GROMACS .gro file of C-alpha atoms in nm:
model
  431
    1MET     CA    1   9.602  10.531   2.750
    2SER     CA    2   9.812  10.825   2.824
    3ILE     CA    3  10.083  10.852   3.088
    4SER     CA    4   9.869  11.092   3.317
    5ALA     CA    5   9.578  10.830   3.310
    6ALA     CA    6   9.788  10.578   3.491
    7ARG     CA    7   9.850  10.567   3.859
    8THR     CA    8  10.203  10.478   3.789
    9PRO     CA    9  10.372  10.632   3.485
   10HIS     CA   10  10.480  10.370   3.228
   11PRO     CA   11  10.871  10.352   3.227
   12ILE     CA   12  10.931  10.354   2.845
   13PRO     CA   13  10.735  10.670   2.743
   14THR     CA   14  10.835  10.844   3.061
   15THR     CA   15  11.202  10.761   3.009
   16ILE     CA   16  11.171  10.874   2.655
   17LEU     CA   17  11.026  11.221   2.743
   18PHE     CA   18  11.291  11.265   3.012
   19GLY     CA   19  11.541  11.155   2.760
   20CYS     CA   20  11.423  11.430   2.523
   21ALA     CA   21  11.478  11.682   2.802
   22TYR     CA   22  11.838  11.544   2.853
   23VAL     CA   23  11.893  11.579   2.474
   24LEU     CA   24  11.788  11.946   2.484
   25SER     CA   25  12.011  12.002   2.796
   26PHE     CA   26  12.320  11.874   2.631
   27ILE     CA   27  12.232  12.072   2.300
   28ASP     CA   28  12.194  12.386   2.517
   29ARG     CA   29  12.519  12.295   2.716
   30GLN     CA   30  12.740  12.180   2.436
   31ILE     CA   31  12.664  12.408   2.137
   32LEU     CA   32  12.905  12.655   2.277
   33SER     CA   33  13.196  12.429   2.214
   34LEU     CA   34  13.118  12.415   1.841
   35MET     CA   35  13.115  12.807   1.841
   36ILE     CA   36  13.453  12.840   1.980
   37GLY     CA   37  13.599  13.024   1.683
   38PRO     CA   38  13.333  13.300   1.630
   39VAL     CA   39  13.271  13.339   1.990
   40LYS     CA   40  13.639  13.375   2.058
   41ALA     CA   41  13.670  13.633   1.783
   42ASP     CA   42  13.371  13.831   1.877
   43LEU     CA   43  13.450  13.847   2.253
   44HIS     CA   44  13.853  13.844   2.206
   45LEU     CA   45  13.899  13.539   2.429
   46ASN     CA   46  14.182  13.312   2.481
   47ASP     CA   47  14.143  12.928   2.542
   48PHE     CA   48  14.137  12.967   2.913
   49GLN     CA   49  13.854  13.238   2.919
   50PHE     CA   50  13.663  13.020   2.681
   51ALA     CA   51  13.697  12.739   2.902
   52ILE     CA   52  13.563  12.936   3.191
   53LEU     CA   53  13.239  13.017   2.990
   54ASN     CA   54  13.221  12.653   2.860
   55GLY     CA   55  13.279  12.478   3.188
   56PHE     CA   56  13.311  12.695   3.499
   57ALA     CA   57  13.021  12.933   3.422
   58PHE     CA   58  12.792  12.650   3.370
   59ALA     CA   59  12.930  12.439   3.674
   60LEU     CA   60  12.926  12.716   3.926
   61LEU     CA   61  12.564  12.739   4.021
   62TYR     CA   62  12.488  12.394   3.880
   63SER     CA   63  12.715  12.262   4.157
   64VAL     CA   64  12.597  12.495   4.428
   65LEU     CA   65  12.218  12.465   4.370
   66SER     CA   66  12.213  12.090   4.288
   67LEU     CA   67  12.190  11.993   4.641
   68PRO     CA   68  11.891  12.209   4.756
   69ILE     CA   69  11.700  12.132   4.436
   70SER     CA   70  11.773  11.769   4.496
   71MET     CA   71  11.638  11.809   4.858
   72MET     CA   72  11.319  11.954   4.717
   73ALA     CA   73  11.294  11.647   4.466
   74ASP     CA   74  11.320  11.416   4.769
   75ARG     CA   75  11.036  11.598   4.951
   76PHE     CA   76  10.796  11.721   4.682
   77PRO     CA   77  10.649  11.610   4.332
   78ARG     CA   78  10.948  11.577   4.095
   79PRO     CA   79  10.775  11.656   3.757
   80PRO     CA   80  10.722  12.027   3.836
   81ILE     CA   81  11.088  12.064   3.928
   82ILE     CA   82  11.195  11.898   3.615
   83VAL     CA   83  10.955  12.124   3.418
   84GLY     CA   84  11.081  12.445   3.597
   85GLY     CA   85  11.434  12.354   3.524
   86LEU     CA   86  11.389  12.282   3.169
   87ALA     CA   87  11.191  12.609   3.114
   88LEU     CA   88  11.477  12.803   3.295
   89TRP     CA   89  11.760  12.656   3.104
   90SER     CA   90  11.600  12.717   2.777
   91VAL     CA   91  11.528  13.090   2.848
   92ALA     CA   92  11.883  13.112   2.961
   93THR     CA   93  12.001  12.961   2.636
   94ILE     CA   94  11.794  13.215   2.441
   95GLY     CA   95  11.964  13.471   2.666
   96CYS     CA   96  12.306  13.340   2.557
   97GLY     CA   97  12.216  13.443   2.201
   98LEU     CA   98  12.118  13.806   2.320
   99SER     CA   99  12.438  13.849   2.494
  100ASN     CA  100  12.671  14.123   2.399
  101GLY     CA  101  12.981  14.064   2.608
  102PHE     CA  102  13.169  13.830   2.830
  103ALA     CA  103  12.987  13.910   3.143
  104SER     CA  104  12.632  13.887   2.995
  105LEU     CA  105  12.732  13.551   2.838
  106PHE     CA  106  12.883  13.426   3.171
  107ILE     CA  107  12.546  13.505   3.348
  108CYS     CA  108  12.343  13.329   3.103
  109ARG     CA  109  12.567  13.030   3.097
  110MET     CA  110  12.508  13.017   3.494
  111GLY     CA  111  12.140  13.022   3.419
  112VAL     CA  112  12.180  12.731   3.201
  113GLY     CA  113  12.355  12.554   3.476
  114ILE     CA  114  12.094  12.636   3.742
  115GLY     CA  115  11.805  12.494   3.525
  116GLU     CA  116  11.989  12.176   3.434
  117ALA     CA  117  12.065  12.114   3.812
  118ALA     CA  118  11.696  12.024   3.843
  119LEU     CA  119  11.690  11.751   3.570
  120VAL     CA  120  11.910  11.448   3.644
  121PRO     CA  121  11.880  11.385   4.017
  122ALA     CA  122  11.509  11.407   4.009
  123VAL     CA  123  11.482  11.187   3.712
  124TYR     CA  124  11.713  10.923   3.851
  125SER     CA  125  11.502  10.915   4.165
  126PHE     CA  126  11.188  10.906   3.961
  127LEU     CA  127  11.295  10.628   3.739
  128ALA     CA  128  11.419  10.407   4.041
  129ASP     CA  129  11.069  10.433   4.163
  130ILE     CA  130  10.890  10.300   3.860
  131VAL     CA  131  11.160  10.056   3.716
  132PRO     CA  132  11.234   9.710   3.860
  133ALA     CA  133  11.608   9.672   3.970
  134ALA     CA  134  11.682   9.400   3.718
  135ARG     CA  135  11.586   9.639   3.433
  136LEU     CA  136  11.742   9.958   3.585
  137GLY     CA  137  12.061   9.952   3.416
  138ARG     CA  138  11.910   9.974   3.062
  139ILE     CA  139  11.655  10.221   3.147
  140ILE     CA  140  11.913  10.454   3.293
  141ALA     CA  141  12.139  10.394   2.990
  142LEU     CA  142  11.828  10.469   2.779
  143PHE     CA  143  11.781  10.805   2.951
  144SER     CA  144  12.162  10.883   2.943
  145ALA     CA  145  12.177  10.824   2.570
  146GLY     CA  146  11.991  11.140   2.551
  147SER     CA  147  12.317  11.330   2.642
  148PHE     CA  148  12.491  11.187   2.339
  149VAL     CA  149  12.205  11.255   2.106
  150GLY     CA  150  12.191  11.622   2.230
  151VAL     CA  151  12.580  11.651   2.175
  152GLY     CA  152  12.530  11.497   1.818
  153ILE     CA  153  12.261  11.717   1.732
  154ALA     CA  154  12.445  12.024   1.874
  155TYR     CA  155  12.735  11.936   1.654
  156LEU     CA  156  12.545  11.852   1.354
  157PHE     CA  157  12.273  12.119   1.315
  158GLY     CA  158  12.495  12.373   1.487
  159GLY     CA  159  12.759  12.326   1.230
  160MET     CA  160  12.502  12.329   0.937
  161LEU     CA  161  12.332  12.639   1.076
  162MET     CA  162  12.668  12.820   1.121
  163ALA     CA  163  12.763  12.725   0.760
  164MET     CA  164  12.421  12.850   0.616
  165LEU     CA  165  12.422  13.176   0.823
  166GLN     CA  166  12.770  13.252   0.741
  167SER     CA  167  12.717  13.180   0.359
  168GLY     CA  168  12.403  13.414   0.364
  169GLY     CA  169  12.171  13.121   0.309
  170VAL     CA  170  11.966  13.227   0.630
  171GLN     CA  171  11.913  13.600   0.728
  172GLY     CA  172  12.041  13.668   1.066
  173GLY     CA  173  11.830  13.980   1.132
  174GLY     CA  174  12.135  14.170   1.236
  175LEU     CA  175  12.258  13.906   1.487
  176ALA     CA  176  12.589  13.723   1.463
  177PRO     CA  177  12.534  13.362   1.335
  178TRP     CA  178  12.658  13.213   1.665
  179LYS     CA  179  12.397  13.410   1.864
  180LEU     CA  180  12.113  13.281   1.634
  181CYS     CA  181  12.237  12.932   1.699
  182PHE     CA  182  12.169  12.977   2.076
  183ILE     CA  183  11.836  13.123   2.008
  184ALA     CA  184  11.727  12.835   1.792
  185ALA     CA  185  11.857  12.578   2.041
  186GLY     CA  186  11.662  12.736   2.331
  187VAL     CA  187  11.312  12.736   2.200
  188PRO     CA  188  11.217  12.367   2.165
  189GLY     CA  189  11.278  12.333   2.551
  190LEU     CA  190  10.998  12.569   2.636
  191LEU     CA  191  10.768  12.352   2.408
  192LEU     CA  192  10.870  12.028   2.580
  193ALA     CA  193  10.831  12.186   2.922
  194VAL     CA  194  10.464  12.226   2.847
  195VAL     CA  195  10.435  11.850   2.720
  196ILE     CA  196  10.591  11.720   3.028
  197ALA     CA  197  10.381  11.928   3.262
  198ILE     CA  198  10.058  11.797   3.102
  199VAL     CA  199  10.130  11.427   3.075
  200VAL     CA  200  10.364  11.315   3.336
  201PRO     CA  201  10.230  11.288   3.688
  202GLU     CA  202  10.417  11.204   4.021
  203VAL     CA  203  10.437  10.831   4.117
  204ALA     CA  204  10.116  10.760   4.312
  205ALA     CA  205  10.279  10.529   4.568
  206ARG     CA  206  10.536  10.793   4.668
  207GLY     CA  207  10.284  10.982   4.853
  208LYS     CA  208  10.265  10.691   5.095
  209THR     CA  209  10.628  10.727   5.192
  210ALA     CA  210  10.647  10.856   5.543
  211VAL     CA  211  11.010  10.941   5.568
  212ARG     CA  212  11.180  11.227   5.402
  213SER     CA  213  11.540  11.276   5.455
  214GLY     CA  214  11.720  11.617   5.497
  215LEU     CA  215  12.074  11.713   5.417
  216LEU     CA  216  12.184  11.611   5.775
  217GLN     CA  217  12.042  11.251   5.750
  218THR     CA  218  12.189  11.210   5.404
  219GLY     CA  219  12.535  11.343   5.517
  220ALA     CA  220  12.522  11.098   5.806
  221PHE     CA  221  12.425  10.805   5.564
  222ILE     CA  222  12.710  10.900   5.341
  223LEU     CA  223  12.978  10.935   5.623
  224ASP     CA  224  12.868  10.574   5.754
  225ARG     CA  225  12.998  10.459   5.424
  226LYS     CA  226  13.257  10.729   5.357
  227TRP     CA  227  13.515  10.511   5.166
  228LEU     CA  228  13.248  10.368   4.936
  229PHE     CA  229  13.103  10.713   4.841
  230LEU     CA  230  13.439  10.885   4.832
  231LEU     CA  231  13.599  10.648   4.593
  232HIS     CA  232  13.279  10.640   4.384
  233PHE     CA  233  13.239  11.011   4.361
  234LEU     CA  234  13.616  11.066   4.277
  235GLY     CA  235  13.634  10.770   4.050
  236TYR     CA  236  13.358  10.850   3.835
  237SER     CA  237  13.452  11.228   3.844
  238CYS     CA  238  13.784  11.137   3.691
  239SER     CA  239  13.612  10.919   3.435
  240ALA     CA  240  13.403  11.235   3.350
  241ILE     CA  241  13.725  11.436   3.275
  242MET     CA  242  13.775  11.183   2.982
  243LEU     CA  243  13.431  11.222   2.848
  244PHE     CA  244  13.380  11.583   2.896
  245SER     CA  245  13.732  11.663   2.748
  246LEU     CA  246  13.628  11.457   2.437
  247MET     CA  247  13.309  11.636   2.414
  248SER     CA  248  13.429  11.981   2.471
  249TRP     CA  249  13.757  12.003   2.306
  250SER     CA  250  13.748  11.773   1.995
  251PRO     CA  251  13.587  12.033   1.776
  252ALA     CA  252  13.881  12.267   1.845
  253TYR     CA  253  14.109  11.968   1.772
  254LEU     CA  254  13.945  11.893   1.438
  255MET     CA  255  13.946  12.240   1.331
  256ARG     CA  256  14.289  12.343   1.434
  257VAL     CA  257  14.476  12.015   1.368
  258MET     CA  258  14.277  11.887   1.062
  259ALA     CA  259  14.169  12.232   0.929
  260MET     CA  260  13.817  12.108   0.898
  261PRO     CA  261  13.522  12.364   0.840
  262HIS     CA  262  13.233  12.390   1.096
  263ALA     CA  263  13.009  12.182   0.892
  264ALA     CA  264  13.249  11.891   0.851
  265VAL     CA  265  13.331  11.908   1.215
  266GLY     CA  266  12.970  11.900   1.307
  267ALA     CA  267  12.894  11.603   1.079
  268ILE     CA  268  13.191  11.394   1.205
  269MET     CA  269  13.141  11.459   1.576
  270SER     CA  270  12.770  11.411   1.541
  271GLY     CA  271  12.817  11.071   1.413
  272ILE     CA  272  13.060  10.975   1.689
  273ALA     CA  273  12.857  11.125   1.960
  274ILE     CA  274  12.536  10.953   1.847
  275LEU     CA  275  12.667  10.621   1.722
  276CYS     CA  276  12.947  10.569   1.973
  277GLY     CA  277  12.815  10.762   2.276
  278CYS     CA  278  12.471  10.597   2.260
  279GLY     CA  279  12.599  10.269   2.160
  280GLY     CA  280  12.844  10.269   2.455
  281VAL     CA  281  12.611  10.389   2.725
  282TYR     CA  282  12.336  10.137   2.612
  283THR     CA  283  12.599   9.849   2.598
  284SER     CA  284  12.705   9.944   2.936
  285GLY     CA  285  12.356   9.924   3.074
  286ARG     CA  286  12.280   9.597   2.903
  287LEU     CA  287  12.605   9.442   3.039
  288MET     CA  288  12.524   9.558   3.388
  289ASP     CA  289  12.177   9.400   3.376
  290ALA     CA  290  12.306   9.078   3.231
  291LEU     CA  291  12.578   9.035   3.492
  292THR     CA  292  12.335   9.133   3.773
  293THR     CA  293  12.090   8.871   3.647
  294LYS     CA  294  12.378   8.619   3.678
  295GLY     CA  295  12.436   8.712   4.041
  296VAL     CA  296  12.742   8.941   3.978
  297VAL     CA  297  12.708   9.171   4.266
  298ILE     CA  298  12.985   9.414   4.154
  299ALA     CA  299  12.859   9.450   3.802
  300PRO     CA  300  12.875   9.831   3.804
  301MET     CA  301  13.234   9.832   3.903
  302ILE     CA  302  13.335   9.575   3.634
  303VAL     CA  303  13.163   9.769   3.358
  304GLY     CA  304  13.248  10.113   3.471
  305GLY     CA  305  13.633  10.023   3.526
  306MET     CA  306  13.645   9.841   3.196
  307GLY     CA  307  13.507  10.145   3.007
  308MET     CA  308  13.762  10.370   3.179
  309VAL     CA  309  14.074  10.168   3.116
  310SER     CA  310  13.963  10.087   2.745
  311ALA     CA  311  13.891  10.467   2.684
  312ALA     CA  312  14.233  10.573   2.820
  313LEU     CA  313  14.419  10.314   2.614
  314LEU     CA  314  14.234  10.383   2.290
  315PHE     CA  315  14.278  10.741   2.323
  316LEU     CA  316  14.639  10.708   2.379
  317VAL     CA  317  14.650  10.512   2.044
  318SER     CA  318  14.464  10.787   1.880
  319VAL     CA  319  14.701  11.060   1.999
  320LEU     CA  320  15.004  10.842   1.873
  321CYS     CA  321  14.838  10.798   1.540
  322GLY     CA  322  14.816  11.181   1.485
  323ALA     CA  323  14.559  11.355   1.251
  324GLY     CA  324  14.507  11.068   1.004
  325HIS     CA  325  14.214  10.833   0.953
  326ALA     CA  326  14.344  10.593   1.195
  327GLY     CA  327  14.366  10.861   1.473
  328LEU     CA  328  13.989  10.948   1.406
  329VAL     CA  329  13.883  10.572   1.424
  330PHE     CA  330  14.074  10.521   1.753
  331PHE     CA  331  13.908  10.838   1.884
  332ALA     CA  332  13.575  10.706   1.811
  333LEU     CA  333  13.639  10.384   1.986
  334ALA     CA  334  13.768  10.590   2.283
  335PHE     CA  335  13.446  10.785   2.293
  336PHE     CA  336  13.251  10.461   2.278
  337PHE     CA  337  13.416  10.332   2.600
  338ALA     CA  338  13.427  10.658   2.771
  339SER     CA  339  13.053  10.660   2.773
  340PHE     CA  340  13.032  10.336   2.968
  341PRO     CA  341  13.077  10.476   3.323
  342MET     CA  342  12.764  10.690   3.313
  343ALA     CA  343  12.507  10.405   3.380
  344PRO     CA  344  12.713  10.235   3.626
  345SER     CA  345  12.775  10.547   3.831
  346ALA     CA  346  12.391  10.618   3.850
  347VAL     CA  347  12.285  10.250   3.911
  348LEU     CA  348  12.512  10.214   4.207
  349ILE     CA  349  12.367  10.527   4.381
  350GLN     CA  350  12.017  10.404   4.306
  351THR     CA  351  12.084  10.061   4.445
  352VAL     CA  352  12.275  10.162   4.758
  353THR     CA  353  12.068  10.470   4.876
  354PRO     CA  354  11.730  10.464   5.045
  355HIS     CA  355  11.434  10.603   4.853
  356ALA     CA  356  11.417  10.923   5.073
  357MET     CA  357  11.757  11.055   4.975
  358ARG     CA  358  11.832  10.919   4.627
  359ALA     CA  359  11.805  11.261   4.466
  360GLN     CA  360  12.039  11.422   4.714
  361VAL     CA  361  12.304  11.155   4.670
  362SER     CA  362  12.272  11.180   4.290
  363ALA     CA  363  12.329  11.550   4.315
  364ILE     CA  364  12.639  11.526   4.513
  365MET     CA  365  12.770  11.282   4.242
  366LEU     CA  366  12.678  11.533   3.972
  367LEU     CA  367  12.841  11.822   4.185
  368CYS     CA  368  13.164  11.627   4.175
  369ASN     CA  369  13.140  11.550   3.815
  370ALA     CA  370  13.062  11.921   3.723
  371LEU     CA  371  13.348  12.067   3.951
  372ILE     CA  372  13.611  11.805   3.847
  373GLY     CA  373  13.514  11.652   3.530
  374LEU     CA  374  13.360  11.946   3.346
  375SER     CA  375  13.492  12.266   3.499
  376GLY     CA  376  13.835  12.157   3.652
  377GLY     CA  377  13.936  11.929   3.349
  378SER     CA  378  13.830  12.175   3.097
  379MET     CA  379  14.014  12.476   3.251
  380LEU     CA  380  14.324  12.255   3.289
  381ILE     CA  381  14.321  12.182   2.915
  382GLY     CA  382  14.276  12.540   2.840
  383VAL     CA  383  14.569  12.646   3.055
  384LEU     CA  384  14.796  12.380   2.896
  385SER     CA  385  14.681  12.481   2.554
  386ASP     CA  386  14.766  12.848   2.629
  387ARG     CA  387  15.077  12.820   2.815
  388VAL     CA  388  15.259  12.489   2.753
  389PHE     CA  389  15.159  12.337   2.429
  390THR     CA  390  15.131  12.625   2.226
  391ALA     CA  391  15.170  12.494   1.891
  392PRO     CA  392  14.882  12.460   1.644
  393ASP     CA  393  14.841  12.101   1.730
  394GLY     CA  394  14.897  12.161   2.090
  395ILE     CA  395  14.541  12.087   2.185
  396ARG     CA  396  14.599  11.711   2.102
  397LEU     CA  397  14.863  11.693   2.369
  398SER     CA  398  14.677  11.908   2.630
  399LEU     CA  399  14.392  11.651   2.601
  400ALA     CA  400  14.606  11.355   2.638
  401VAL     CA  401  14.802  11.486   2.950
  402VAL     CA  402  14.481  11.551   3.134
  403ALA     CA  403  14.228  11.290   3.015
  404ILE     CA  404  14.440  10.970   3.005
  405PRO     CA  405  14.587  10.980   3.356
  406ALA     CA  406  14.232  11.087   3.508
  407SER     CA  407  14.060  10.793   3.332
  408LEU     CA  408  14.311  10.542   3.468
  409ALA     CA  409  14.303  10.698   3.816
  410GLY     CA  410  13.921  10.660   3.801
  411ALA     CA  411  13.940  10.299   3.715
  412LEU     CA  412  14.157  10.219   4.006
  413MET     CA  413  13.934  10.409   4.246
  414VAL     CA  414  13.628  10.236   4.112
  415ALA     CA  415  13.791   9.897   4.136
  416ALA     CA  416  13.871   9.978   4.506
  417THR     CA  417  13.491  10.032   4.573
  418ALA     CA  418  13.413   9.659   4.473
  419ARG     CA  419  13.476   9.497   4.809
  420LEU     CA  420  13.296   9.780   5.007
  421TYR     CA  421  13.004   9.775   4.776
  422ALA     CA  422  12.968   9.380   4.799
  423LYS     CA  423  13.012   9.387   5.170
  424ARG     CA  424  12.804   9.682   5.281
  425GLY     CA  425  12.689   9.888   4.994
  426ARG     CA  426  12.359   9.704   4.897
  427SER     CA  427  12.187   9.659   5.222
  428PRO     CA  428  12.073  10.004   5.321
  429ALA     CA  429  11.847  10.064   5.009
  430GLN     CA  430  11.679   9.750   5.103
  431THR     CA  431  11.580   9.866   5.452
   0.00000   0.00000   0.00000
């Protein structure tokens, strides 16, 4: 029986389809980091300017528009919103490949951010409506694993395609190889948008929900639990600095410090992203579900905080080891634990928040992640690399100075939410 034939979409195939969209979102978002060399050369950029394109340009409207889009997701059918966002960011990715300067590439990167702002809050809300609470951790982890599959594909096939294009194995039709990579990355999203539009309906029972919350009601709910949400948002945004830093700047590290070609960087980072990223986030989800089943109320804080501390310590060991094989092994382990906080951050919001405002609260979480974790952290690393740690291997120190303290600070803030969550956090969603 097809998904569309059921009154309530089946969790597994629906999650897989949404996960495929998440895969494509991270391919389209992340592939720029692998193109750091040719893009900087063609557009005459420094590290800070590249960081603006890689982080700020994407995060700017992603952050601004995530709230109004999430309000729509709390009021109207969510599949059309997801489909529209998917189509938009795919077209914008193709536009990146047709850009001829910094300004046009900046605008297209903003378009990618606008489209992707429609995905995660709507999907989290949708999954929470079709998945029992005892299984929500692993289902959200399954969806979240799409981000690491997307990063891995971007690294692997982006590097391979760049190598083929640069060697003349594939004709570029007059376009630079990095531009063709963007075009190739954008096309599959348009096809997936058609599939989701055809086979995924809105949850039938949702139409019976009488109350729809606006931004004022959502704001009042958050303010009534201000310390829980403030520490949650800031703590997981700090953890995002670690994860996004490892995602965005590790190709530069491998190329500059280890002198690896694009294809080698793509293969190594693909393996780390897919095996360690997916393994870490799924392990996180299963641990949460296991602890929750045993009656451990603060399971999200335990799992998320453990991941943050472990990632910081393992990355410190990697930095101290330097550019050898040991450094790469500890880097992979740090990546494994850096992915742990993704599922706990989402599960807590879906558990605490009433149905009518889940997408909006998720959007605020993602807004903080984008501004602090993706944009702020990436730009700070770029500034340090340009002006402080200017040696060829300076990117290693820039990463360490920014990501390690942020991850430890995030763990402290998440730990501080445990008592608040156990005392007041869980009851509102059950009312």
